[in-house]
Amino acid sequence: MAGFRTLARVAGEIRRDVRAAQERDPAARGVGPAEVLAIWPGVHAVLAHRVAHALFEAGVPIVPRVIAGFSRALTGIEIHPAAKIGSGFFIDHGMGVVVGETAVIGDDVTLYQGVTLGGTGFATGKRHPTVEDNVTIGSGAKLLGPITIGHGSKIGANTVVIHDVPPNSTVVGNPGHPVRIDGKRPEGPDADWVHLPDPVADAIKGLASRIGALERAVSEQAGDNGADARGKREPEPELPQVRPARGPNPAGG
């Protein structure tokens, strides 16, 4: 009876995973569930993990790791059989994704290619991230250690996250910095990474402004007001403009 309940649970999770791919991948719009199940590598990897994890929890030796190994060879996605993953999980493209042994992933989470949910060091116990519900993690992002990514957060492409992330935050940079988008709460699997705030660019812009103010102050203290031998004031050097990206949302299939 317990085995039947486990089978029914896994089947329900797989149906929701297929539906998540149809909803979140623009390339899957209008594509039937059978085609998604047959072709999408991210769905294949999650399906294999559902089976491997159920066997792992049942105490079956060797087989869960064998399933995980075959899945990695076929899809390029490595998920440890012990990792706990909620329903509605979607991996888009997926090549190079790594999910570690003690990782915990909530419901309706989206990962893009090259994402790592990795550990730090060789400590025992919890050493991989916990990702709460409705989180989107961009291509190439690295989440390292037993950190928690709060509900509804977005992690920008190539971001390195080593600290906890509050709920409904957007994180960019290396190391990652939580930011906001126009003061609005980020929600849903929006992949518009181009329009994210850039804290590094903002810091450079602030430093450039401060250097200009200090140069003017030094000039005034020297009494030359920036003038040359002919009494003409030298123009201030032009600084490159650091602006956030503009234009249409490039997110797509």
Tab-separated table of C-alpha atoms in Angstrom:
chain	number	residue	atom	x	y	z
A	1	MET	CA	0.000	0.000	0.000
A	2	ALA	CA	2.831	2.363	0.879
A	3	GLY	CA	4.485	1.540	-2.455
A	4	PHE	CA	1.288	2.398	-4.328
A	5	ARG	CA	1.029	5.743	-2.534
A	6	THR	CA	4.658	6.532	-3.416
A	7	LEU	CA	4.013	5.632	-7.065
A	8	ALA	CA	0.908	7.828	-7.169
A	9	ARG	CA	2.830	10.728	-5.590
A	10	VAL	CA	5.684	10.444	-8.091
A	11	ALA	CA	3.218	10.274	-11.015
A	12	GLY	CA	1.467	13.410	-9.775
A	13	GLU	CA	4.787	15.245	-9.404
A	14	ILE	CA	5.806	14.280	-12.956
A	15	ARG	CA	2.508	15.580	-14.371
A	16	ARG	CA	3.064	18.901	-12.638
A	17	ASP	CA	6.677	19.052	-13.855
A	18	VAL	CA	5.489	18.607	-17.456
A	19	ARG	CA	2.872	21.315	-16.955
A	20	ALA	CA	5.571	23.624	-15.515
A	21	ALA	CA	7.653	23.182	-18.693
A	22	GLN	CA	4.622	24.059	-20.842
A	23	GLU	CA	3.897	27.173	-18.779
A	24	ARG	CA	7.448	28.549	-18.389
A	25	ASP	CA	9.235	27.625	-21.615
A	26	PRO	CA	8.111	29.781	-24.572
A	27	ALA	CA	9.336	27.024	-26.893
A	28	ALA	CA	6.826	24.630	-25.321
A	29	ARG	CA	3.754	26.756	-26.044
A	30	GLY	CA	1.300	24.706	-28.043
A	31	VAL	CA	3.335	21.528	-27.475
A	32	GLY	CA	1.463	18.573	-25.992
A	33	PRO	CA	2.441	16.871	-22.703
A	34	ALA	CA	3.559	13.699	-24.502
A	35	GLU	CA	6.000	15.633	-26.715
A	36	VAL	CA	7.406	17.557	-23.746
A	37	LEU	CA	7.856	14.307	-21.844
A	38	ALA	CA	9.594	12.720	-24.829
A	39	ILE	CA	11.941	15.554	-25.849
A	40	TRP	CA	12.686	18.051	-23.032
A	41	PRO	CA	15.980	17.064	-21.291
A	42	GLY	CA	15.143	19.085	-18.189
A	43	VAL	CA	11.946	17.066	-17.800
A	44	HIS	CA	13.887	13.819	-18.346
A	45	ALA	CA	16.354	14.748	-15.584
A	46	VAL	CA	13.603	15.621	-13.124
A	47	LEU	CA	11.655	12.462	-13.990
A	48	ALA	CA	14.764	10.329	-13.378
A	49	HIS	CA	15.356	12.115	-10.091
A	50	ARG	CA	11.785	11.507	-8.919
A	51	VAL	CA	12.292	7.780	-9.388
A	52	ALA	CA	15.835	7.751	-7.954
A	53	HIS	CA	14.777	9.789	-4.904
A	54	ALA	CA	11.805	7.512	-4.173
A	55	LEU	CA	14.117	4.475	-4.289
A	56	PHE	CA	16.722	6.303	-2.180
A	57	GLU	CA	14.142	7.077	0.506
A	58	ALA	CA	12.992	3.445	0.411
A	59	GLY	CA	16.546	2.386	1.258
A	60	VAL	CA	17.277	0.674	-2.068
A	61	PRO	CA	21.074	0.438	-2.502
A	62	ILE	CA	23.097	1.332	-5.618
A	63	VAL	CA	20.122	1.692	-7.995
A	64	PRO	CA	19.356	5.375	-7.186
A	65	ARG	CA	22.951	6.377	-7.947
A	66	VAL	CA	22.944	4.323	-11.137
A	67	ILE	CA	19.777	6.112	-12.299
A	68	ALA	CA	21.334	9.489	-11.426
A	69	GLY	CA	24.499	8.547	-13.350
A	70	PHE	CA	22.586	7.549	-16.482
A	71	SER	CA	20.514	10.736	-16.252
A	72	ARG	CA	23.677	12.838	-16.028
A	73	ALA	CA	25.183	11.084	-19.060
A	74	LEU	CA	22.033	11.574	-21.142
A	75	THR	CA	21.018	15.118	-20.136
A	76	GLY	CA	24.144	16.822	-18.752
A	77	ILE	CA	22.183	17.512	-15.546
A	78	GLU	CA	23.476	16.108	-12.262
A	79	ILE	CA	21.016	15.747	-9.369
A	80	HIS	CA	21.998	13.738	-6.312
A	81	PRO	CA	19.333	11.139	-5.431
A	82	ALA	CA	19.141	12.493	-1.862
A	83	ALA	CA	18.259	16.059	-2.957
A	84	LYS	CA	14.706	17.035	-1.983
A	85	ILE	CA	12.756	18.723	-4.779
A	86	GLY	CA	9.188	20.048	-4.615
A	87	SER	CA	6.575	19.917	-7.357
A	88	GLY	CA	6.451	22.123	-10.442
A	89	PHE	CA	10.251	22.083	-10.813
A	90	PHE	CA	11.517	23.171	-14.243
A	91	ILE	CA	15.062	23.130	-15.667
A	92	ASP	CA	15.264	25.120	-18.923
A	93	HIS	CA	17.917	23.808	-21.380
A	94	GLY	CA	19.696	22.399	-18.335
A	95	MET	CA	23.188	21.449	-19.547
A	96	GLY	CA	25.677	21.812	-16.701
A	97	VAL	CA	23.136	22.045	-13.866
A	98	VAL	CA	24.352	20.506	-10.583
A	99	VAL	CA	22.143	19.928	-7.529
A	100	GLY	CA	24.007	18.646	-4.472
A	101	GLU	CA	23.136	15.957	-1.952
A	102	THR	CA	21.651	18.088	0.836
A	103	ALA	CA	19.977	20.661	-1.432
A	104	VAL	CA	16.296	21.361	-0.750
A	105	ILE	CA	14.156	22.908	-3.499
A	106	GLY	CA	10.601	24.130	-2.953
A	107	ASP	CA	7.627	24.256	-5.311
A	108	ASP	CA	7.525	26.040	-8.686
A	109	VAL	CA	11.267	26.709	-8.881
A	110	THR	CA	12.933	27.435	-12.249
A	111	LEU	CA	16.621	26.812	-13.036
A	112	TYR	CA	18.441	27.742	-16.231
A	113	GLN	CA	21.529	26.101	-17.712
A	114	GLY	CA	24.792	26.040	-15.801
A	115	VAL	CA	23.281	26.579	-12.345
A	116	THR	CA	25.096	25.026	-9.388
A	117	LEU	CA	23.544	24.353	-5.993
A	118	GLY	CA	26.841	23.354	-4.443
A	119	GLY	CA	28.528	22.823	-1.108
A	120	THR	CA	31.584	24.386	0.473
A	121	GLY	CA	34.328	22.315	2.047
A	122	PHE	CA	34.041	18.749	3.282
A	123	ALA	CA	31.849	19.313	6.336
A	124	THR	CA	29.147	16.787	7.138
A	125	GLY	CA	25.468	17.630	7.562
A	126	LYS	CA	23.626	20.336	5.637
A	127	ARG	CA	26.071	21.849	3.153
A	128	HIS	CA	23.974	22.777	0.117
A	129	PRO	CA	21.409	25.550	-0.453
A	130	THR	CA	17.731	25.581	0.453
A	131	VAL	CA	15.666	27.224	-2.289
A	132	GLU	CA	12.148	28.201	-1.257
A	133	ASP	CA	9.032	28.358	-3.463
A	134	ASN	CA	8.698	30.432	-6.656
A	135	VAL	CA	12.416	31.159	-7.055
A	136	THR	CA	14.024	31.728	-10.480
A	137	ILE	CA	17.793	31.177	-10.885
A	138	GLY	CA	19.503	32.531	-14.012
A	139	SER	CA	22.070	30.876	-16.275
A	140	GLY	CA	25.455	30.166	-14.730
A	141	ALA	CA	24.501	31.236	-11.204
A	142	LYS	CA	26.399	29.553	-8.373
A	143	LEU	CA	24.710	29.117	-4.975
A	144	LEU	CA	27.199	27.750	-2.479
A	145	GLY	CA	26.846	26.466	1.065
A	146	PRO	CA	23.901	25.891	3.434
A	147	ILE	CA	22.232	29.195	2.565
A	148	THR	CA	18.530	29.922	2.146
A	149	ILE	CA	17.039	31.639	-0.902
A	150	GLY	CA	13.771	33.238	0.189
A	151	HIS	CA	10.381	32.788	-1.450
A	152	GLY	CA	9.813	34.612	-4.738
A	153	SER	CA	13.437	35.676	-5.209
A	154	LYS	CA	15.332	35.949	-8.490
A	155	ILE	CA	19.033	35.209	-8.902
A	156	GLY	CA	20.621	36.937	-11.913
A	157	ALA	CA	22.731	35.138	-14.505
A	158	ASN	CA	26.318	34.341	-13.383
A	159	THR	CA	25.635	35.587	-9.861
A	160	VAL	CA	27.598	33.962	-7.031
A	161	VAL	CA	25.522	33.695	-3.849
A	162	ILE	CA	27.168	32.740	-0.556
A	163	HIS	CA	24.773	34.398	1.934
A	164	ASP	CA	21.079	34.061	2.706
A	165	VAL	CA	18.722	35.935	0.385
A	166	PRO	CA	15.575	37.591	1.833
A	167	PRO	CA	12.188	36.739	0.297
A	168	ASN	CA	11.084	38.623	-2.829
A	169	SER	CA	14.572	39.936	-3.587
A	170	THR	CA	16.579	40.123	-6.795
A	171	VAL	CA	20.281	39.302	-6.466
A	172	VAL	CA	23.011	40.175	-8.968
A	173	GLY	CA	26.812	40.388	-9.002
A	174	ASN	CA	29.796	38.508	-7.623
A	175	PRO	CA	29.423	38.232	-4.731
A	176	GLY	CA	25.663	38.599	-5.060
A	177	HIS	CA	23.948	41.769	-3.821
A	178	PRO	CA	20.189	41.930	-3.175
A	179	VAL	CA	18.550	44.702	-5.199
A	180	ARG	CA	15.040	45.809	-6.141
A	181	ILE	CA	13.434	46.492	-9.523
A	182	ASP	CA	11.661	49.872	-9.486
A	183	GLY	CA	10.573	49.212	-5.937
A	184	LYS	CA	8.311	46.421	-7.137
A	185	ARG	CA	8.202	42.975	-5.652
A	186	PRO	CA	9.711	40.483	-8.125
A	187	GLU	CA	7.336	37.575	-8.625
A	188	GLY	CA	7.122	34.699	-11.086
A	189	PRO	CA	9.637	33.178	-13.524
A	190	ASP	CA	10.518	36.378	-15.410
A	191	ALA	CA	13.919	35.992	-17.108
A	192	ASP	CA	14.469	39.650	-18.021
A	193	TRP	CA	18.047	39.685	-16.737
A	194	VAL	CA	19.116	42.612	-18.972
A	195	HIS	CA	17.064	45.156	-17.013
A	196	LEU	CA	18.254	44.171	-13.543
A	197	PRO	CA	19.951	46.877	-11.454
A	198	ASP	CA	23.754	46.787	-11.478
A	199	PRO	CA	25.248	47.605	-8.046
A	200	VAL	CA	28.818	47.453	-9.405
A	201	ALA	CA	28.042	50.056	-12.090
A	202	ASP	CA	26.314	52.215	-9.468
A	203	ALA	CA	29.396	52.009	-7.218
A	204	ILE	CA	31.730	52.968	-10.093
A	205	LYS	CA	29.498	55.899	-10.983
A	206	GLY	CA	29.532	57.088	-7.362
A	207	LEU	CA	33.319	56.798	-7.147
A	208	ALA	CA	33.772	58.742	-10.403
A	209	SER	CA	31.545	61.530	-9.076
A	210	ARG	CA	33.453	61.611	-5.785
A	211	ILE	CA	36.846	61.765	-7.538
A	212	GLY	CA	35.630	64.702	-9.641
A	213	ALA	CA	34.514	66.559	-6.492
A	214	LEU	CA	37.861	65.904	-4.779
A	215	GLU	CA	39.816	67.141	-7.816
A	216	ARG	CA	37.813	70.378	-7.836
A	217	ALA	CA	38.402	70.822	-4.088
A	218	VAL	CA	42.172	70.312	-4.483
A	219	SER	CA	42.212	72.782	-7.383
A	220	GLU	CA	40.429	75.421	-5.302
A	221	GLN	CA	42.804	74.867	-2.366
A	222	ALA	CA	45.766	75.407	-4.709
A	223	GLY	CA	44.166	78.643	-5.873
A	224	ASP	CA	44.415	77.938	-9.597
A	225	ASN	CA	40.773	76.926	-10.081
A	226	GLY	CA	41.949	74.488	-12.699
A	227	ALA	CA	43.351	77.282	-14.962
A	228	ASP	CA	46.473	76.903	-17.073
A	229	ALA	CA	49.289	79.485	-17.610
A	230	ARG	CA	47.105	81.490	-20.013
A	231	GLY	CA	44.311	81.691	-17.439
A	232	LYS	CA	42.080	79.305	-19.283
A	233	ARG	CA	40.286	76.618	-17.325
A	234	GLU	CA	40.957	73.101	-18.573
A	235	PRO	CA	37.832	71.119	-19.375
A	236	GLU	CA	37.064	68.207	-17.093
A	237	PRO	CA	37.749	64.832	-18.705
A	238	GLU	CA	34.672	63.046	-19.937
A	239	LEU	CA	33.725	59.918	-18.042
A	240	PRO	CA	32.023	56.984	-19.739
A	241	GLN	CA	28.317	56.888	-19.058
A	242	VAL	CA	27.200	53.933	-16.969
A	243	ARG	CA	23.515	53.356	-17.577
A	244	PRO	CA	21.146	50.453	-17.030
A	245	ALA	CA	20.067	48.604	-20.145
A	246	ARG	CA	17.034	49.882	-22.025
A	247	GLY	CA	14.804	48.275	-24.601
A	248	PRO	CA	12.383	45.392	-24.874
A	249	ASN	CA	12.454	42.338	-22.682
A	250	PRO	CA	14.819	39.859	-24.425
A	251	ALA	CA	13.458	36.856	-22.545
A	252	GLY	CA	12.355	34.139	-24.857
A	253	GLY	CA	12.853	30.568	-25.936
